[in-house]
Structure formats: structure tokens, C-alpha cells
mmCIF file of C-alpha atoms in Angstrom:
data_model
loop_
_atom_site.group_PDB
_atom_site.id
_atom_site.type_symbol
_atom_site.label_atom_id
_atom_site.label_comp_id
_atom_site.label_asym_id
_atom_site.label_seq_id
_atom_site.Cartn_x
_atom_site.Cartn_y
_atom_site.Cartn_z
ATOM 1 C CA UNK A 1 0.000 0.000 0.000
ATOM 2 C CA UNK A 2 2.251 3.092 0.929
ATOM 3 C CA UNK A 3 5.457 3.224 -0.089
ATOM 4 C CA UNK A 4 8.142 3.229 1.984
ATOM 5 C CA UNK A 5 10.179 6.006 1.432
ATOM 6 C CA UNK A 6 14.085 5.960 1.919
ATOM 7 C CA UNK A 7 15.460 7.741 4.820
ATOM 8 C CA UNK A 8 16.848 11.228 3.662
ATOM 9 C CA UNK A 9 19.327 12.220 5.837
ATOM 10 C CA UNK A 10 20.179 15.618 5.814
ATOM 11 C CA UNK A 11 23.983 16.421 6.098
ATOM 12 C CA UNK A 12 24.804 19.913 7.901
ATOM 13 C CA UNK A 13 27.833 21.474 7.605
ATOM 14 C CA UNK A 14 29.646 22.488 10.171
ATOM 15 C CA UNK A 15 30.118 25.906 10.748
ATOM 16 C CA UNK A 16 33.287 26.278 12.973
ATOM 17 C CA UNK A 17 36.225 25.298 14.141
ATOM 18 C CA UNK A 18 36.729 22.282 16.686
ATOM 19 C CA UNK A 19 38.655 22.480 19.632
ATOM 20 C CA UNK A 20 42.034 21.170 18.606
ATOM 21 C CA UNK A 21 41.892 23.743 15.272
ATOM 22 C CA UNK A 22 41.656 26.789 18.083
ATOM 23 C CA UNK A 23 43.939 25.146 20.121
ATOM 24 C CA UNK A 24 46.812 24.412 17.336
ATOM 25 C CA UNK A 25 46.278 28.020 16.305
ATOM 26 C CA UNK A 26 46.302 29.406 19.324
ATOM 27 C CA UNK A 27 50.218 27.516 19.917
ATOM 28 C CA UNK A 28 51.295 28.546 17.099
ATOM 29 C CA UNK A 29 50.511 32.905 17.503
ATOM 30 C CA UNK A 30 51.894 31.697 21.500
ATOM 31 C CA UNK A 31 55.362 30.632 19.934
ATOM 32 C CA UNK A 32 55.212 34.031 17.805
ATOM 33 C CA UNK A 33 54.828 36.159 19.726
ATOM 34 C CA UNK A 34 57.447 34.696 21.973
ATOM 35 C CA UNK A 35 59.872 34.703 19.018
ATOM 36 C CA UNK A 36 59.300 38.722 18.440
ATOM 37 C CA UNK A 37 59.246 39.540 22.224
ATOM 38 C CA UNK A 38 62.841 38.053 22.509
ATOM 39 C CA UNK A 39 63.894 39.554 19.348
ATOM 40 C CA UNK A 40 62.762 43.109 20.151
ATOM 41 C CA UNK A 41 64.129 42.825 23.510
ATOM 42 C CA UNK A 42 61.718 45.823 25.263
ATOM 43 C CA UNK A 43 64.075 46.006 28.537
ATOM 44 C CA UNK A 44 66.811 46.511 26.343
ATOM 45 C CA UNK A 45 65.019 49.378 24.050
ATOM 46 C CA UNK A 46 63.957 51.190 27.350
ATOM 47 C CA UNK A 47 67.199 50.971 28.567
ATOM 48 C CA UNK A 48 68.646 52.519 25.607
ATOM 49 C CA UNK A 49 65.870 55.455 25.450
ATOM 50 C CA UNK A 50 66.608 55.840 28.834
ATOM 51 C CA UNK A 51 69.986 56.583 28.226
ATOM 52 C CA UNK A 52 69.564 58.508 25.219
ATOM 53 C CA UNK A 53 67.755 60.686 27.697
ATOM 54 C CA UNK A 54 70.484 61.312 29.934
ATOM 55 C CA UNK A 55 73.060 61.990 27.312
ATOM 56 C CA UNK A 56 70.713 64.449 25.862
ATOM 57 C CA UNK A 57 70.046 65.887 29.377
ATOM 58 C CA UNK A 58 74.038 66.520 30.269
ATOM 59 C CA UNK A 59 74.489 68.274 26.692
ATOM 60 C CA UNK A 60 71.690 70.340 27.818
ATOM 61 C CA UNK A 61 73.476 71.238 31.471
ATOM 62 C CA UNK A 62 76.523 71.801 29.745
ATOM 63 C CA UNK A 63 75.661 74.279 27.042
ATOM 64 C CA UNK A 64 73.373 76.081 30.083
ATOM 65 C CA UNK A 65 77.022 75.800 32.369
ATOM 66 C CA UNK A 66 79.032 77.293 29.450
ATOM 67 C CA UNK A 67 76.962 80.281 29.341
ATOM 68 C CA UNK A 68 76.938 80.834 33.442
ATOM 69 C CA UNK A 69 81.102 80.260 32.418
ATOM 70 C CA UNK A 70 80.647 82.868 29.798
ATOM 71 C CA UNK A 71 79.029 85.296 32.008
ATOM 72 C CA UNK A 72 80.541 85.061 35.646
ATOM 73 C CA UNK A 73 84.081 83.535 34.391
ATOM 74 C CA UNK A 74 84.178 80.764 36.342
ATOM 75 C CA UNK A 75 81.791 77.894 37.085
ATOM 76 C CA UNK A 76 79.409 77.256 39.865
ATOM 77 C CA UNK A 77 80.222 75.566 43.173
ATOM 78 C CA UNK A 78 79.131 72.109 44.023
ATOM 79 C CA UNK A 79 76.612 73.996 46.710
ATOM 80 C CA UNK A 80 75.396 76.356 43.877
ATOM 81 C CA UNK A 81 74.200 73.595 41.511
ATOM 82 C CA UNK A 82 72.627 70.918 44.032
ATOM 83 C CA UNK A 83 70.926 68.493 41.095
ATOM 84 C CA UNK A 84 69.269 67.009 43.913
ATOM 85 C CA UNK A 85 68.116 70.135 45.848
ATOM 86 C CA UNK A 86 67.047 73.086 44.022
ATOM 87 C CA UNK A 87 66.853 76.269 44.131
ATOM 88 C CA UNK A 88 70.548 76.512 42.486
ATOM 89 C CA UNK A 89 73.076 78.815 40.925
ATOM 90 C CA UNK A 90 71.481 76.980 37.884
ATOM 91 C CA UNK A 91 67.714 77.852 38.431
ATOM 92 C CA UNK A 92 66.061 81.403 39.717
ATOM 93 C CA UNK A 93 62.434 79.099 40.721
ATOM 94 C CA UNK A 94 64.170 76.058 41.644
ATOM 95 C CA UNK A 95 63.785 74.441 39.247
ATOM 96 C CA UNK A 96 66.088 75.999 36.380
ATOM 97 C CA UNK A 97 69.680 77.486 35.409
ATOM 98 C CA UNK A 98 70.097 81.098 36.978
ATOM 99 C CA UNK A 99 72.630 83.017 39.250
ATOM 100 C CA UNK A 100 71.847 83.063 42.996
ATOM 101 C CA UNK A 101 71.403 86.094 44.572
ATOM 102 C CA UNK A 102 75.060 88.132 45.004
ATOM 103 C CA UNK A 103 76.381 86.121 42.535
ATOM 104 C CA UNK A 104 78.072 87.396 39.526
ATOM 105 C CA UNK A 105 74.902 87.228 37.183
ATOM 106 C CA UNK A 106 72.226 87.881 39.861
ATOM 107 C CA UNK A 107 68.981 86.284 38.411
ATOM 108 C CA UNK A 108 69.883 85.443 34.888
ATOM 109 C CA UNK A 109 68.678 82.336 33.529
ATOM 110 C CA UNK A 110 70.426 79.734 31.586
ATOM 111 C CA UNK A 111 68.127 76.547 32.071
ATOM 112 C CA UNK A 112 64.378 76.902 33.511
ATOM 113 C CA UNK A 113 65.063 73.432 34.514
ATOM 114 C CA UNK A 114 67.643 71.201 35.313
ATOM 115 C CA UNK A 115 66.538 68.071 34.431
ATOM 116 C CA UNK A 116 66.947 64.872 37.017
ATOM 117 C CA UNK A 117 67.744 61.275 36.287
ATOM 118 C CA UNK A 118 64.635 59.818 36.766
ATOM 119 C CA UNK A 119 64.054 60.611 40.062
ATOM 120 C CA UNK A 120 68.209 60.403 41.146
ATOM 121 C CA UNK A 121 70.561 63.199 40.603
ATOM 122 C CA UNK A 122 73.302 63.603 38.125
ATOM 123 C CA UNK A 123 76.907 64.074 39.926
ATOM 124 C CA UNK A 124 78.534 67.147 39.561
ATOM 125 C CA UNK A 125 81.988 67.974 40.413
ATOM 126 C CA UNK A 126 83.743 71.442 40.058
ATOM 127 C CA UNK A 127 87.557 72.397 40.439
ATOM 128 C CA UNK A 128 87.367 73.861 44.197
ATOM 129 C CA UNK A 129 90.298 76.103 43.431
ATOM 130 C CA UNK A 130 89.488 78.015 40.877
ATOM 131 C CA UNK A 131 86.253 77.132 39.417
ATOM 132 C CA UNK A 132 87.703 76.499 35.725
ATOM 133 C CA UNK A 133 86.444 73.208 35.090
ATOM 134 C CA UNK A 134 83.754 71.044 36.282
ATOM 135 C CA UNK A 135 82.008 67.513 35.316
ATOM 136 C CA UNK A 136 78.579 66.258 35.224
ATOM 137 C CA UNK A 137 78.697 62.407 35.425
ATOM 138 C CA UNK A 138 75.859 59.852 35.016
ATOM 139 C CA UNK A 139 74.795 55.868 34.910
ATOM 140 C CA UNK A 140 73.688 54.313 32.351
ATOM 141 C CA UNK A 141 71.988 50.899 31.439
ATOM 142 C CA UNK A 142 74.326 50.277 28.319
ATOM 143 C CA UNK A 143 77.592 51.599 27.943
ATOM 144 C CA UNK A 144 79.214 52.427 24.710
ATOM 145 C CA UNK A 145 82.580 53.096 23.617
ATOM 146 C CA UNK A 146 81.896 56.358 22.981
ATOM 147 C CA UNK A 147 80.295 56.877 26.567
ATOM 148 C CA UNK A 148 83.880 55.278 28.032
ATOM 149 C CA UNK A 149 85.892 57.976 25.672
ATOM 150 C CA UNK A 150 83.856 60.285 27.347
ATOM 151 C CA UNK A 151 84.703 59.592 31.196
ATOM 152 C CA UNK A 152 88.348 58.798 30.125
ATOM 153 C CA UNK A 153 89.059 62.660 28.713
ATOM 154 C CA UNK A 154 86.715 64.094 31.820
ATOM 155 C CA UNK A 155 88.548 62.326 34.264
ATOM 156 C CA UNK A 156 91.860 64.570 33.493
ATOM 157 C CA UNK A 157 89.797 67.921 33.810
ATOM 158 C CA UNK A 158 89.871 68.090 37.723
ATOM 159 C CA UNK A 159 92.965 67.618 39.490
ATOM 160 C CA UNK A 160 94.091 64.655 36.936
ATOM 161 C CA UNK A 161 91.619 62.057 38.336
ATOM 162 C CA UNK A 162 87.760 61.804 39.047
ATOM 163 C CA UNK A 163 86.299 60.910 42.152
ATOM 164 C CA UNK A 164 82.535 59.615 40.577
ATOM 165 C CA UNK A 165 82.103 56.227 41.769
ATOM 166 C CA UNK A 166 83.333 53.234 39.599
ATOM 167 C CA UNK A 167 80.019 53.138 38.036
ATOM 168 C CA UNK A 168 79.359 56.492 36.518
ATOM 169 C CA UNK A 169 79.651 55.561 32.946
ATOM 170 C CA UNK A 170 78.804 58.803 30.975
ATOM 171 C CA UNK A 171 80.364 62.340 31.881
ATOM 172 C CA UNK A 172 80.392 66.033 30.383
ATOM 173 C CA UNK A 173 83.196 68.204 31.145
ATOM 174 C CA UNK A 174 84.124 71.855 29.876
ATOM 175 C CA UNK A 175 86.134 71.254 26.909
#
């Protein structure tokens, strides 16, 4: 009488991934992004900003101690330019480059700030005899050879040798 009719089965598709697919891919961007963390090495590049930073600040105090040199004839005192402590010889708000009060330049300013390494102070040294030369000395994260030429010809600007601690690996001297 009726027919039977054959059972139609009806095949879906499926429409995403399975578990070991997201799983495999998921590895896989894990072992790249690995791979490009080590080669970009981001300690390493802040390092190296960070010490760009600090070269660029000392050329900055030096041009801004030239001038006070070019004005007053010698440069200022250890006391005078406390990196640590403003107000200085360097700064007329505390914060900058300027003479101190009954000082040869009384209130001019060279640098309206003296900039800090990050947080720490840069070491400055003057000649206490005359006040002809002086160095500013900081640390760094990576050294160059250039930054080692640089402590090696500041080192004979006061008194022959300098007394920054082993560790100061960049320094800026009158030339």
C-alpha cells in the first residue's frame, strides 16, 4: 500500500572550528609572539631610550654651564648647583639654570630646569680652586665606547683624576 520512502538524511555542515583547530592556532601565535618579544628585547630598548635621555640631558646642562662660564668667568660651586636640591646657581624658581642672589649674574637664567635622572641626581663635580672646570657624570643601562671615551678625557679635567664612583659611565666636562 504506501510506499516506503528511503530515509533522507540531511547532512549539515559544520560551521566552525573544533577544539584542537583553536587550540593548534592558538600555539602557534603563542610561539610568535614569543619569538618577536625576545627579538625586540623591550628592557633593552627602554634601557637605551633611557639613556639617550640622559646623554641628551648633560648636553643640555653643559651648554646652560658654558653660558653661566661665559658670564661670571668661572663655574658654579658644588653647593650652587645641588641636582638634587634646588633652588641653584642653575635655576632662579628652583627648578632651572640662573645666578643666585650676590652672585656674579644675579637672576639670569640659563636653564628653567635642570633636568633629574629619573628621580636620582646627576653628579657634579667642580675644580674647588678656581672654578675652571667642572664635570657632570651619570649611569647608564648600556655603555658604549663612545660613553667610556667620554669619562676617560673628563677624568683629566679636575685635578688629573675623578672621584665619581666606579660606576658612573657617561660624563660632560668643559672642553
Amino acid at each position: 500500500m504506501f510506499k516506503k520512502e528511503p530515509n533522507l538524511q540531511i547532512v549539515k555542515k559544520a560551521l566552525g572550528f573544533t577544539l584542537i583547530e583553536l587550540l593548534v592556532v592558538m600555539a602557534v601565535l603563542g610561539v610568535l609572539v614569543t619569538i618577536l618579544l625576545v627579538a625586540l628585547d623591550p628592557v633593552r630598548l627602554i634601557g637605551q631610550s633611557r639613556d639617550s635621555k640622559r646623554r641628551s640631558d648633560l648636553q643640555q646642562i653643559k651648554v646652560a654651564m658654558q653660558q653661566y662660564y661665559n658670564d661670571c668667568k668661572v663655574y658654579p660651586t658644588d653647593a650652587q648647583v645641588p641636582f638634587t636640591n634646588p633652588p641653584s646657581a642653575l635655576g632662579n624658581t628652583g627648578n632651572g639654570v640662573d645666578g643666585a642672589a650676590g652672585t656674579c649674574d644675579d637672576g639670569a637664567v640659563y636653564m628653567k630646569q635642570v633636568p633629574n635622572e629619573n628621580g636620582g641626581a646627576y653628579d657634579y663635580r667642580v675644580e674647588t680652586v678656581n672654578r675652571q672646570s667642572y664635570e657632570v657624570g651619570a649611569n647608564l643601562n648600556y655603555t658604549t665606547t663612545d660613553d667610556n671615551n667620554t669619562r676617560t678625557k673628563c677624568d683629566t679635567t679636575i685635578g688629573g683624576a675623578s672621584d665619581y664612583p666606579a660606576n658612573t659611565d657617561f660624563v660632560v666636562c668643559n672642553d
